[in-house]
């Protein structure tokens, strides 16, 4: 038994919800109060790359995020590690002469190194990409044979939104009915090639850490917002059906109306929470006005906008022409010297940052 090391590497992009997940019915298992739908970004932008290694010489499980040692003691990491280890199988690497038996995995420790290919300081959600990638790559290393639905349900226990990053394209997280979470899984609605014309632009309004974490924000909303109950029970089920239809038929008008309405309702729920939560700021509101005015002047949506638990705008254009026009308008309203918002381009998709 020499000092061997076996490794696996994976990459997962983050995803942006167009029908938002907000509120848990079970905090430990991370079971949501409503279905949600998202689009997974392409892996060249905003993705996590994770390498996992196993060796008999490792004395404990360890993790580095962007080169910094981080603790794995949190329940969410432990749940993911446990659930993957449970499903581990025999692994044989003939070239290296390594044989790991199924039952050996419990005694072996892993080292995990994860990198985000976007500025971590940009305040962009990274836990979705991170946990999806961790679960996927550990599964690869340990020869886990479960299907993507099952993997999504494990990633969900790291971070709810992570379950949707297991797939590319358009993805639905079905809330499920069971109390054990076995049917709270993500399914792919359409693959990444389905709606190729869409261009996603992220305007980084502020790179500060958000003040209210999604975990505590959701808890407060579930406990205090009457609008949340109404939204989850009466609004979202209908909206999810319409959104599935809009995606299937590549109907940008319907897609944009639903996306904007759902983002605004999510932020209304935040305001309806006691004490109220403000994720958007003045710049976010000005971006909404800019888009709304443009959409109204054309009589039909030119751009969809959506905001998560922070002030950054995610803007979705139906084609490159509108994406270019949008960038021009944003730079006109927020000139770089204004020091409010400036831009740098990342390949096809753009990121605007301060
Ligand atoms: O998975 P979490 O705990 O980071 O929650 C994500 C919540 C939102 O980003 C606001 C909405 C969503 O569906 O992604």
JSON list of N, CA and C in Angstrom, two decimals, residues 23-87:
[
{"chain": "A", "resi": 23, "resn": "UNK", "atom": "N", "xyz": [-38.37, 30.32, 0.77]},
{"chain": "A", "resi": 23, "resn": "UNK", "atom": "CA", "xyz": [-39.11, 29.74, 1.89]},
{"chain": "A", "resi": 23, "resn": "UNK", "atom": "C", "xyz": [-38.93, 28.23, 1.95]},
{"chain": "A", "resi": 24, "resn": "UNK", "atom": "N", "xyz": [-38.59, 27.76, 3.16]},
{"chain": "A", "resi": 24, "resn": "UNK", "atom": "CA", "xyz": [-38.44, 26.31, 3.36]},
{"chain": "A", "resi": 24, "resn": "UNK", "atom": "C", "xyz": [-39.58, 25.81, 4.21]},
{"chain": "A", "resi": 25, "resn": "UNK", "atom": "N", "xyz": [-40.08, 24.61, 3.89]},
{"chain": "A", "resi": 25, "resn": "UNK", "atom": "CA", "xyz": [-41.05, 23.96, 4.78]},
{"chain": "A", "resi": 25, "resn": "UNK", "atom": "C", "xyz": [-40.33, 23.02, 5.74]},
{"chain": "A", "resi": 26, "resn": "UNK", "atom": "N", "xyz": [-39.07, 22.65, 5.40]},
{"chain": "A", "resi": 26, "resn": "UNK", "atom": "CA", "xyz": [-38.23, 21.85, 6.29]},
{"chain": "A", "resi": 26, "resn": "UNK", "atom": "C", "xyz": [-36.81, 22.39, 6.18]},
{"chain": "A", "resi": 27, "resn": "UNK", "atom": "N", "xyz": [-36.30, 22.93, 7.27]},
{"chain": "A", "resi": 27, "resn": "UNK", "atom": "CA", "xyz": [-34.99, 23.59, 7.22]},
{"chain": "A", "resi": 27, "resn": "UNK", "atom": "C", "xyz": [-33.83, 22.61, 7.17]},
{"chain": "A", "resi": 28, "resn": "UNK", "atom": "N", "xyz": [-33.97, 21.47, 7.85]},
{"chain": "A", "resi": 28, "resn": "UNK", "atom": "CA", "xyz": [-32.86, 20.52, 7.90]},
{"chain": "A", "resi": 28, "resn": "UNK", "atom": "C", "xyz": [-32.66, 19.86, 6.54]},
{"chain": "A", "resi": 29, "resn": "UNK", "atom": "N", "xyz": [-33.77, 19.43, 5.93]},
{"chain": "A", "resi": 29, "resn": "UNK", "atom": "CA", "xyz": [-33.66, 18.74, 4.63]},
{"chain": "A", "resi": 29, "resn": "UNK", "atom": "C", "xyz": [-33.65, 19.72, 3.46]},
{"chain": "A", "resi": 30, "resn": "UNK", "atom": "N", "xyz": [-33.89, 21.00, 3.73]},
{"chain": "A", "resi": 30, "resn": "UNK", "atom": "CA", "xyz": [-34.03, 22.03, 2.70]},
{"chain": "A", "resi": 30, "resn": "UNK", "atom": "C", "xyz": [-35.13, 21.64, 1.70]},
{"chain": "A", "resi": 31, "resn": "UNK", "atom": "N", "xyz": [-36.38, 21.66, 2.18]},
{"chain": "A", "resi": 31, "resn": "UNK", "atom": "CA", "xyz": [-37.54, 21.40, 1.33]},
{"chain": "A", "resi": 31, "resn": "UNK", "atom": "C", "xyz": [-38.27, 22.73, 1.16]},
{"chain": "A", "resi": 32, "resn": "UNK", "atom": "N", "xyz": [-38.54, 23.12, -0.09]},
{"chain": "A", "resi": 32, "resn": "UNK", "atom": "CA", "xyz": [-39.11, 24.45, -0.34]},
{"chain": "A", "resi": 32, "resn": "UNK", "atom": "C", "xyz": [-40.63, 24.48, -0.22]},
{"chain": "A", "resi": 33, "resn": "UNK", "atom": "N", "xyz": [-41.17, 25.70, -0.16]},
{"chain": "A", "resi": 33, "resn": "UNK", "atom": "CA", "xyz": [-42.63, 25.85, -0.10]},
{"chain": "A", "resi": 33, "resn": "UNK", "atom": "C", "xyz": [-43.24, 25.96, -1.49]},
{"chain": "A", "resi": 34, "resn": "UNK", "atom": "N", "xyz": [-42.40, 26.09, -2.53]},
{"chain": "A", "resi": 34, "resn": "UNK", "atom": "CA", "xyz": [-42.94, 26.12, -3.90]},
{"chain": "A", "resi": 34, "resn": "UNK", "atom": "C", "xyz": [-41.91, 25.61, -4.91]},
{"chain": "A", "resi": 35, "resn": "UNK", "atom": "N", "xyz": [-42.40, 25.23, -6.08]},
{"chain": "A", "resi": 35, "resn": "UNK", "atom": "CA", "xyz": [-41.52, 24.85, -7.19]},
{"chain": "A", "resi": 35, "resn": "UNK", "atom": "C", "xyz": [-40.75, 26.09, -7.64]},
{"chain": "A", "resi": 36, "resn": "UNK", "atom": "N", "xyz": [-39.62, 25.91, -8.28]},
{"chain": "A", "resi": 36, "resn": "UNK", "atom": "CA", "xyz": [-38.90, 27.05, -8.88]},
{"chain": "A", "resi": 36, "resn": "UNK", "atom": "C", "xyz": [-38.32, 26.62, -10.22]},
{"chain": "A", "resi": 37, "resn": "UNK", "atom": "N", "xyz": [-38.02, 27.62, -11.06]},
{"chain": "A", "resi": 37, "resn": "UNK", "atom": "CA", "xyz": [-37.47, 27.34, -12.40]},
{"chain": "A", "resi": 37, "resn": "UNK", "atom": "C", "xyz": [-36.28, 28.26, -12.60]},
{"chain": "A", "resi": 38, "resn": "UNK", "atom": "N", "xyz": [-35.22, 27.72, -13.20]},
{"chain": "A", "resi": 38, "resn": "UNK", "atom": "CA", "xyz": [-34.02, 28.53, -13.41]},
{"chain": "A", "resi": 38, "resn": "UNK", "atom": "C", "xyz": [-33.39, 28.24, -14.75]},
{"chain": "A", "resi": 39, "resn": "UNK", "atom": "N", "xyz": [-32.45, 29.12, -15.11]},
{"chain": "A", "resi": 39, "resn": "UNK", "atom": "CA", "xyz": [-31.63, 28.87, -16.29]},
{"chain": "A", "resi": 39, "resn": "UNK", "atom": "C", "xyz": [-30.19, 28.76, -15.79]},
{"chain": "A", "resi": 40, "resn": "UNK", "atom": "N", "xyz": [-29.52, 27.70, -16.23]},
{"chain": "A", "resi": 40, "resn": "UNK", "atom": "CA", "xyz": [-28.13, 27.48, -15.85]},
{"chain": "A", "resi": 40, "resn": "UNK", "atom": "C", "xyz": [-27.25, 28.25, -16.83]},
{"chain": "A", "resi": 41, "resn": "UNK", "atom": "N", "xyz": [-26.30, 29.02, -16.30]},
{"chain": "A", "resi": 41, "resn": "UNK", "atom": "CA", "xyz": [-25.43, 29.79, -17.18]},
{"chain": "A", "resi": 41, "resn": "UNK", "atom": "C", "xyz": [-24.46, 28.86, -17.90]},
{"chain": "A", "resi": 42, "resn": "UNK", "atom": "N", "xyz": [-23.81, 29.38, -18.94]},
{"chain": "A", "resi": 42, "resn": "UNK", "atom": "CA", "xyz": [-22.87, 28.49, -19.61]},
{"chain": "A", "resi": 42, "resn": "UNK", "atom": "C", "xyz": [-21.59, 28.43, -18.78]},
{"chain": "A", "resi": 43, "resn": "UNK", "atom": "N", "xyz": [-20.89, 27.28, -18.83]},
{"chain": "A", "resi": 43, "resn": "UNK", "atom": "CA", "xyz": [-19.83, 27.01, -17.86]},
{"chain": "A", "resi": 43, "resn": "UNK", "atom": "C", "xyz": [-18.63, 27.94, -17.95]},
{"chain": "A", "resi": 44, "resn": "UNK", "atom": "N", "xyz": [-18.49, 28.69, -19.06]},
{"chain": "A", "resi": 44, "resn": "UNK", "atom": "CA", "xyz": [-17.34, 29.59, -19.15]},
{"chain": "A", "resi": 44, "resn": "UNK", "atom": "C", "xyz": [-17.45, 30.77, -18.20]},
{"chain": "A", "resi": 45, "resn": "UNK", "atom": "N", "xyz": [-18.67, 31.03, -17.74]},
{"chain": "A", "resi": 45, "resn": "UNK", "atom": "CA", "xyz": [-18.86, 32.18, -16.86]},
{"chain": "A", "resi": 45, "resn": "UNK", "atom": "C", "xyz": [-19.50, 31.74, -15.57]},
{"chain": "A", "resi": 46, "resn": "UNK", "atom": "N", "xyz": [-19.12, 32.34, -14.48]},
{"chain": "A", "resi": 46, "resn": "UNK", "atom": "CA", "xyz": [-19.74, 32.07, -13.19]},
{"chain": "A", "resi": 46, "resn": "UNK", "atom": "C", "xyz": [-19.88, 30.58, -12.89]},
{"chain": "A", "resi": 47, "resn": "UNK", "atom": "N", "xyz": [-18.76, 29.89, -12.92]},
{"chain": "A", "resi": 47, "resn": "UNK", "atom": "CA", "xyz": [-18.86, 28.48, -12.54]},
{"chain": "A", "resi": 47, "resn": "UNK", "atom": "C", "xyz": [-17.82, 28.13, -11.47]},
{"chain": "A", "resi": 48, "resn": "UNK", "atom": "N", "xyz": [-18.06, 27.01, -10.83]},
{"chain": "A", "resi": 48, "resn": "UNK", "atom": "CA", "xyz": [-17.12, 26.49, -9.84]},
{"chain": "A", "resi": 48, "resn": "UNK", "atom": "C", "xyz": [-16.40, 25.29, -10.47]},
{"chain": "A", "resi": 49, "resn": "UNK", "atom": "N", "xyz": [-15.11, 25.20, -10.23]},
{"chain": "A", "resi": 49, "resn": "UNK", "atom": "CA", "xyz": [-14.35, 24.02, -10.65]},
{"chain": "A", "resi": 49, "resn": "UNK", "atom": "C", "xyz": [-13.79, 23.40, -9.38]},
{"chain": "A", "resi": 50, "resn": "UNK", "atom": "N", "xyz": [-14.07, 22.11, -9.22]},
{"chain": "A", "resi": 50, "resn": "UNK", "atom": "CA", "xyz": [-13.69, 21.45, -7.98]},
{"chain": "A", "resi": 50, "resn": "UNK", "atom": "C", "xyz": [-12.88, 20.20, -8.27]},
{"chain": "A", "resi": 51, "resn": "UNK", "atom": "N", "xyz": [-11.78, 20.05, -7.56]},
{"chain": "A", "resi": 51, "resn": "UNK", "atom": "CA", "xyz": [-11.00, 18.82, -7.64]},
{"chain": "A", "resi": 51, "resn": "UNK", "atom": "C", "xyz": [-11.08, 18.14, -6.28]},
{"chain": "A", "resi": 52, "resn": "UNK", "atom": "N", "xyz": [-11.43, 16.87, -6.30]},
{"chain": "A", "resi": 52, "resn": "UNK", "atom": "CA", "xyz": [-11.47, 16.11, -5.05]},
{"chain": "A", "resi": 52, "resn": "UNK", "atom": "C", "xyz": [-10.42, 15.01, -5.13]},
{"chain": "A", "resi": 53, "resn": "UNK", "atom": "N", "xyz": [-9.73, 14.80, -4.03]},
{"chain": "A", "resi": 53, "resn": "UNK", "atom": "CA", "xyz": [-8.67, 13.79, -4.00]},
{"chain": "A", "resi": 53, "resn": "UNK", "atom": "C", "xyz": [-8.87, 12.90, -2.78]},
{"chain": "A", "resi": 54, "resn": "UNK", "atom": "N", "xyz": [-8.49, 11.64, -2.94]},
{"chain": "A", "resi": 54, "resn": "UNK", "atom": "CA", "xyz": [-8.57, 10.72, -1.80]},
{"chain": "A", "resi": 54, "resn": "UNK", "atom": "C", "xyz": [-7.22, 10.00, -1.71]},
{"chain": "A", "resi": 55, "resn": "UNK", "atom": "N", "xyz": [-6.76, 9.83, -0.49]},
{"chain": "A", "resi": 55, "resn": "UNK", "atom": "CA", "xyz": [-5.49, 9.13, -0.28]},
{"chain": "A", "resi": 55, "resn": "UNK", "atom": "C", "xyz": [-5.47, 8.56, 1.13]},
{"chain": "A", "resi": 56, "resn": "UNK", "atom": "N", "xyz": [-4.86, 7.37, 1.29]},
{"chain": "A", "resi": 56, "resn": "UNK", "atom": "CA", "xyz": [-4.75, 6.82, 2.66]},
{"chain": "A", "resi": 56, "resn": "UNK", "atom": "C", "xyz": [-3.88, 7.71, 3.55]},
{"chain": "A", "resi": 57, "resn": "UNK", "atom": "N", "xyz": [-3.12, 8.63, 2.93]},
{"chain": "A", "resi": 57, "resn": "UNK", "atom": "CA", "xyz": [-2.24, 9.49, 3.74]},
{"chain": "A", "resi": 57, "resn": "UNK", "atom": "C", "xyz": [-2.96, 10.74, 4.26]},
{"chain": "A", "resi": 58, "resn": "UNK", "atom": "N", "xyz": [-4.19, 10.97, 3.86]},
{"chain": "A", "resi": 58, "resn": "UNK", "atom": "CA", "xyz": [-4.93, 12.14, 4.36]},
{"chain": "A", "resi": 58, "resn": "UNK", "atom": "C", "xyz": [-5.52, 11.82, 5.74]},
{"chain": "A", "resi": 59, "resn": "UNK", "atom": "N", "xyz": [-5.17, 12.60, 6.78]},
{"chain": "A", "resi": 59, "resn": "UNK", "atom": "CA", "xyz": [-5.66, 12.29, 8.12]},
{"chain": "A", "resi": 59, "resn": "UNK", "atom": "C", "xyz": [-7.08, 12.78, 8.39]},
{"chain": "A", "resi": 60, "resn": "UNK", "atom": "N", "xyz": [-7.57, 13.73, 7.57]},
{"chain": "A", "resi": 60, "resn": "UNK", "atom": "CA", "xyz": [-8.94, 14.23, 7.80]},
{"chain": "A", "resi": 60, "resn": "UNK", "atom": "C", "xyz": [-9.49, 14.82, 6.51]},
{"chain": "A", "resi": 61, "resn": "UNK", "atom": "N", "xyz": [-10.83, 15.04, 6.48]},
{"chain": "A", "resi": 61, "resn": "UNK", "atom": "CA", "xyz": [-11.45, 15.72, 5.35]},
{"chain": "A", "resi": 61, "resn": "UNK", "atom": "C", "xyz": [-11.06, 17.19, 5.42]},
{"chain": "A", "resi": 62, "resn": "UNK", "atom": "N", "xyz": [-10.68, 17.78, 4.28]},
{"chain": "A", "resi": 62, "resn": "UNK", "atom": "CA", "xyz": [-10.34, 19.20, 4.28]},
{"chain": "A", "resi": 62, "resn": "UNK", "atom": "C", "xyz": [-10.83, 19.85, 3.00]},
{"chain": "A", "resi": 63, "resn": "UNK", "atom": "N", "xyz": [-11.02, 21.17, 3.07]},
{"chain": "A", "resi": 63, "resn": "UNK", "atom": "CA", "xyz": [-11.45, 21.88, 1.87]},
{"chain": "A", "resi": 63, "resn": "UNK", "atom": "C", "xyz": [-10.79, 23.24, 1.76]},
{"chain": "A", "resi": 64, "resn": "UNK", "atom": "N", "xyz": [-10.48, 23.62, 0.52]},
{"chain": "A", "resi": 64, "resn": "UNK", "atom": "CA", "xyz": [-9.95, 24.95, 0.22]},
{"chain": "A", "resi": 64, "resn": "UNK", "atom": "C", "xyz": [-10.89, 25.60, -0.80]},
{"chain": "A", "resi": 65, "resn": "UNK", "atom": "N", "xyz": [-11.28, 26.83, -0.53]},
{"chain": "A", "resi": 65, "resn": "UNK", "atom": "CA", "xyz": [-12.11, 27.57, -1.48]},
{"chain": "A", "resi": 65, "resn": "UNK", "atom": "C", "xyz": [-11.29, 28.75, -1.99]},
{"chain": "A", "resi": 66, "resn": "UNK", "atom": "N", "xyz": [-11.05, 28.78, -3.27]},
{"chain": "A", "resi": 66, "resn": "UNK", "atom": "CA", "xyz": [-10.16, 29.79, -3.88]},
{"chain": "A", "resi": 66, "resn": "UNK", "atom": "C", "xyz": [-8.83, 29.85, -3.13]},
{"chain": "A", "resi": 67, "resn": "UNK", "atom": "N", "xyz": [-8.32, 28.69, -2.78]},
{"chain": "A", "resi": 67, "resn": "UNK", "atom": "CA", "xyz": [-7.00, 28.61, -2.15]},
{"chain": "A", "resi": 67, "resn": "UNK", "atom": "C", "xyz": [-7.00, 28.81, -0.64]},
{"chain": "A", "resi": 68, "resn": "UNK", "atom": "N", "xyz": [-8.15, 29.18, -0.07]},
{"chain": "A", "resi": 68, "resn": "UNK", "atom": "CA", "xyz": [-8.22, 29.42, 1.38]},
{"chain": "A", "resi": 68, "resn": "UNK", "atom": "C", "xyz": [-8.84, 28.23, 2.09]},
{"chain": "A", "resi": 69, "resn": "UNK", "atom": "N", "xyz": [-8.19, 27.84, 3.17]},
{"chain": "A", "resi": 69, "resn": "UNK", "atom": "CA", "xyz": [-8.68, 26.75, 3.99]},
{"chain": "A", "resi": 69, "resn": "UNK", "atom": "C", "xyz": [-10.06, 27.09, 4.55]},
{"chain": "A", "resi": 70, "resn": "UNK", "atom": "N", "xyz": [-11.08, 26.25, 4.33]},
{"chain": "A", "resi": 70, "resn": "UNK", "atom": "CA", "xyz": [-12.38, 26.53, 4.97]},
{"chain": "A", "resi": 70, "resn": "UNK", "atom": "C", "xyz": [-12.87, 25.31, 5.73]},
{"chain": "A", "resi": 71, "resn": "UNK", "atom": "N", "xyz": [-13.72, 25.56, 6.70]},
{"chain": "A", "resi": 71, "resn": "UNK", "atom": "CA", "xyz": [-14.18, 24.48, 7.57]},
{"chain": "A", "resi": 71, "resn": "UNK", "atom": "C", "xyz": [-15.25, 23.63, 6.88]},
{"chain": "A", "resi": 72, "resn": "UNK", "atom": "N", "xyz": [-15.17, 22.33, 7.10]},
{"chain": "A", "resi": 72, "resn": "UNK", "atom": "CA", "xyz": [-16.18, 21.41, 6.56]},
{"chain": "A", "resi": 72, "resn": "UNK", "atom": "C", "xyz": [-17.16, 20.98, 7.65]},
{"chain": "A", "resi": 73, "resn": "UNK", "atom": "N", "xyz": [-17.07, 21.62, 8.82]},
{"chain": "A", "resi": 73, "resn": "UNK", "atom": "CA", "xyz": [-17.83, 21.12, 9.96]},
{"chain": "A", "resi": 73, "resn": "UNK", "atom": "C", "xyz": [-19.32, 21.46, 9.87]},
{"chain": "A", "resi": 74, "resn": "UNK", "atom": "N", "xyz": [-19.70, 22.40, 9.00]},
{"chain": "A", "resi": 74, "resn": "UNK", "atom": "CA", "xyz": [-21.11, 22.78, 8.88]},
{"chain": "A", "resi": 74, "resn": "UNK", "atom": "C", "xyz": [-21.99, 21.61, 8.44]},
{"chain": "A", "resi": 75, "resn": "UNK", "atom": "N", "xyz": [-23.22, 21.63, 8.92]},
{"chain": "A", "resi": 75, "resn": "UNK", "atom": "CA", "xyz": [-24.17, 20.55, 8.63]},
{"chain": "A", "resi": 75, "resn": "UNK", "atom": "C", "xyz": [-24.38, 20.32, 7.14]},
{"chain": "A", "resi": 76, "resn": "UNK", "atom": "N", "xyz": [-24.36, 21.38, 6.36]},
{"chain": "A", "resi": 76, "resn": "UNK", "atom": "CA", "xyz": [-24.62, 21.24, 4.93]},
{"chain": "A", "resi": 76, "resn": "UNK", "atom": "C", "xyz": [-23.53, 20.46, 4.21]},
{"chain": "A", "resi": 77, "resn": "UNK", "atom": "N", "xyz": [-22.26, 20.74, 4.55]},
{"chain": "A", "resi": 77, "resn": "UNK", "atom": "CA", "xyz": [-21.15, 19.97, 3.98]},
{"chain": "A", "resi": 77, "resn": "UNK", "atom": "C", "xyz": [-21.24, 18.53, 4.44]},
{"chain": "A", "resi": 78, "resn": "UNK", "atom": "N", "xyz": [-21.49, 18.36, 5.74]},
{"chain": "A", "resi": 78, "resn": "UNK", "atom": "CA", "xyz": [-21.53, 17.01, 6.31]},
{"chain": "A", "resi": 78, "resn": "UNK", "atom": "C", "xyz": [-22.64, 16.18, 5.67]},
{"chain": "A", "resi": 79, "resn": "UNK", "atom": "N", "xyz": [-23.80, 16.80, 5.44]},
{"chain": "A", "resi": 79, "resn": "UNK", "atom": "CA", "xyz": [-24.90, 16.07, 4.80]},
{"chain": "A", "resi": 79, "resn": "UNK", "atom": "C", "xyz": [-24.52, 15.60, 3.40]},
{"chain": "A", "resi": 80, "resn": "UNK", "atom": "N", "xyz": [-23.90, 16.49, 2.63]},
{"chain": "A", "resi": 80, "resn": "UNK", "atom": "CA", "xyz": [-23.50, 16.11, 1.27]},
{"chain": "A", "resi": 80, "resn": "UNK", "atom": "C", "xyz": [-22.46, 15.00, 1.28]},
{"chain": "A", "resi": 81, "resn": "UNK", "atom": "N", "xyz": [-21.44, 15.16, 2.14]},
{"chain": "A", "resi": 81, "resn": "UNK", "atom": "CA", "xyz": [-20.39, 14.15, 2.22]},
{"chain": "A", "resi": 81, "resn": "UNK", "atom": "C", "xyz": [-20.96, 12.78, 2.63]},
{"chain": "A", "resi": 82, "resn": "UNK", "atom": "N", "xyz": [-21.84, 12.80, 3.64]},
{"chain": "A", "resi": 82, "resn": "UNK", "atom": "CA", "xyz": [-22.44, 11.56, 4.14]},
{"chain": "A", "resi": 82, "resn": "UNK", "atom": "C", "xyz": [-23.28, 10.87, 3.05]},
{"chain": "A", "resi": 83, "resn": "UNK", "atom": "N", "xyz": [-24.11, 11.66, 2.38]},
{"chain": "A", "resi": 83, "resn": "UNK", "atom": "CA", "xyz": [-25.02, 11.08, 1.38]},
{"chain": "A", "resi": 83, "resn": "UNK", "atom": "C", "xyz": [-24.26, 10.50, 0.19]},
{"chain": "A", "resi": 84, "resn": "UNK", "atom": "N", "xyz": [-23.16, 11.15, -0.20]},
{"chain": "A", "resi": 84, "resn": "UNK", "atom": "CA", "xyz": [-22.36, 10.61, -1.31]},
{"chain": "A", "resi": 84, "resn": "UNK", "atom": "C", "xyz": [-21.60, 9.36, -0.85]},
{"chain": "A", "resi": 85, "resn": "UNK", "atom": "N", "xyz": [-21.00, 9.43, 0.33]},
{"chain": "A", "resi": 85, "resn": "UNK", "atom": "CA", "xyz": [-20.26, 8.26, 0.85]},
{"chain": "A", "resi": 85, "resn": "UNK", "atom": "C", "xyz": [-21.15, 7.02, 0.95]},
{"chain": "A", "resi": 86, "resn": "UNK", "atom": "N", "xyz": [-22.39, 7.26, 1.35]},
{"chain": "A", "resi": 86, "resn": "UNK", "atom": "CA", "xyz": [-23.37, 6.16, 1.48]},
{"chain": "A", "resi": 86, "resn": "UNK", "atom": "C", "xyz": [-23.55, 5.41, 0.16]},
{"chain": "A", "resi": 87, "resn": "UNK", "atom": "N", "xyz": [-23.40, 6.15, -0.94]},
{"chain": "A", "resi": 87, "resn": "UNK", "atom": "CA", "xyz": [-23.66, 5.57, -2.26]},
{"chain": "A", "resi": 87, "resn": "UNK", "atom": "C", "xyz": [-22.39, 5.17, -3.01]}
]
